[in-house]
Amino acid sequence: SSKTVDYLTAGDTLIVFNKNNQKLWQAKLTYAISPDYWDDEETTGPALEIGNRLLFWDQGVLTAFDLKKGEVQWRVNSVGISGIQTFDVPPSP
């Protein structure tokens, strides 16, 4: 769950819903999501909502999705991501 959407992962599939549980979009991930991403009560999972983007990381890739449409805005190969530190990021046009 994030600020404006909820998400579900199953294997290498990401499904994003609005807060009324209506499906917004679905995407294939590069790698299946490991249960290790939810290893304690404070972990919200491998996603972070920033502006109009949903950043989502798996075992090898950090992907920025358009929050409403699910289009990939960019991807970065990055093995071993376990979290993201944020700073002020302007929203994309």
Short mmCIF file of C-alpha atoms in Angstrom, two decimals:
data_model
loop_
_atom_site.label_atom_id
_atom_site.label_comp_id
_atom_site.label_asym_id
_atom_site.label_seq_id
_atom_site.Cartn_x
_atom_site.Cartn_y
_atom_site.Cartn_z
CA SER A 1 0.00 0.00 0.00
CA SER A 2 1.18 3.52 -0.71
CA LYS A 3 -0.33 7.01 -0.42
CA THR A 4 -2.82 6.82 -3.31
CA VAL A 5 -2.66 3.21 -4.55
CA ASP A 6 -2.49 -0.35 -3.30
CA TYR A 7 -0.47 -3.02 -5.05
CA LEU A 8 -0.29 -6.78 -5.22
CA THR A 9 2.64 -8.88 -6.37
CA ALA A 10 2.52 -12.50 -7.43
CA GLY A 11 5.68 -14.00 -8.83
CA ASP A 12 6.87 -11.51 -11.45
CA THR A 13 3.54 -9.70 -11.80
CA LEU A 14 2.65 -6.34 -10.26
CA ILE A 15 -1.00 -5.27 -10.12
CA VAL A 16 -1.92 -1.75 -8.97
CA PHE A 17 -5.34 -0.73 -7.62
CA ASN A 18 -6.84 2.60 -6.60
CA LYS A 19 -8.08 2.99 -3.03
CA ASN A 20 -11.55 1.80 -4.15
CA ASN A 21 -9.98 -1.55 -5.16
CA GLN A 22 -10.41 -0.89 -8.89
CA LYS A 23 -7.57 -2.25 -11.01
CA LEU A 24 -5.56 0.56 -12.60
CA TRP A 25 -2.85 -1.41 -14.39
CA GLN A 26 -0.68 -4.51 -14.41
CA ALA A 27 3.01 -4.94 -15.26
CA LYS A 28 5.58 -7.71 -15.59
CA LEU A 29 8.64 -7.40 -13.39
CA THR A 30 12.13 -8.54 -14.33
CA TYR A 31 12.37 -10.91 -11.36
CA ALA A 32 9.89 -12.61 -9.08
CA ILE A 33 9.45 -10.79 -5.78
CA SER A 34 11.12 -12.49 -2.85
CA PRO A 35 9.29 -12.88 0.48
CA ASP A 36 12.37 -11.24 2.05
CA TYR A 37 10.95 -7.84 1.03
CA TRP A 38 8.33 -8.23 3.76
CA ASP A 39 10.53 -9.60 6.53
CA ASP A 40 9.37 -7.31 9.35
CA GLU A 41 6.34 -5.29 10.42
CA GLU A 42 7.86 -1.95 9.39
CA THR A 43 8.52 -2.93 5.79
CA THR A 44 5.92 -1.70 3.33
CA GLY A 45 7.30 -3.76 0.47
CA PRO A 46 9.45 -3.00 -2.53
CA ALA A 47 7.64 0.16 -3.65
CA LEU A 48 7.64 3.87 -3.03
CA GLU A 49 5.22 6.46 -4.38
CA ILE A 50 6.86 9.76 -5.28
CA GLY A 51 4.82 12.40 -7.08
CA ASN A 52 3.23 10.78 -10.11
CA ARG A 53 5.54 7.76 -10.05
CA LEU A 54 5.54 4.39 -8.38
CA LEU A 55 9.12 3.23 -7.87
CA PHE A 56 9.27 -0.53 -7.63
CA TRP A 57 12.34 -2.71 -7.12
CA ASP A 58 12.94 -6.39 -7.51
CA GLN A 59 16.15 -8.42 -7.17
CA GLY A 60 17.87 -6.70 -10.08
CA VAL A 61 15.98 -3.69 -11.42
CA LEU A 62 14.54 -0.43 -10.07
CA THR A 63 11.63 0.68 -12.26
CA ALA A 64 9.72 3.97 -12.27
CA PHE A 65 6.13 3.47 -13.41
CA ASP A 66 3.65 6.21 -14.26
CA LEU A 67 1.31 5.97 -11.28
CA LYS A 68 -1.96 6.23 -13.21
CA LYS A 69 -1.14 4.41 -16.47
CA GLY A 70 1.61 1.96 -15.49
CA GLU A 71 3.88 3.02 -18.33
CA VAL A 72 7.58 2.51 -17.63
CA GLN A 73 9.28 5.90 -17.32
CA TRP A 74 12.76 4.49 -16.68
CA ARG A 75 14.62 1.42 -15.42
CA VAL A 76 17.98 1.04 -13.67
CA ASN A 77 19.79 -2.26 -13.33
CA SER A 78 20.62 -2.46 -9.66
CA VAL A 79 21.23 -5.79 -8.01
CA GLY A 80 20.65 -5.94 -4.27
CA ILE A 81 18.26 -3.02 -3.70
CA SER A 82 16.63 -3.35 -0.29
CA GLY A 83 15.21 0.17 0.04
CA ILE A 84 15.30 3.72 -1.27
CA GLN A 85 16.33 6.95 0.42
CA THR A 86 14.36 9.91 -0.84
CA PHE A 87 15.02 13.56 -1.42
CA ASP A 88 12.92 16.22 -3.14
CA VAL A 89 12.25 15.01 -6.69
CA PRO A 90 10.25 17.24 -9.01
CA PRO A 91 7.31 15.48 -10.68
CA SER A 92 7.79 14.49 -14.29
CA PRO A 93 5.97 16.57 -16.92
#
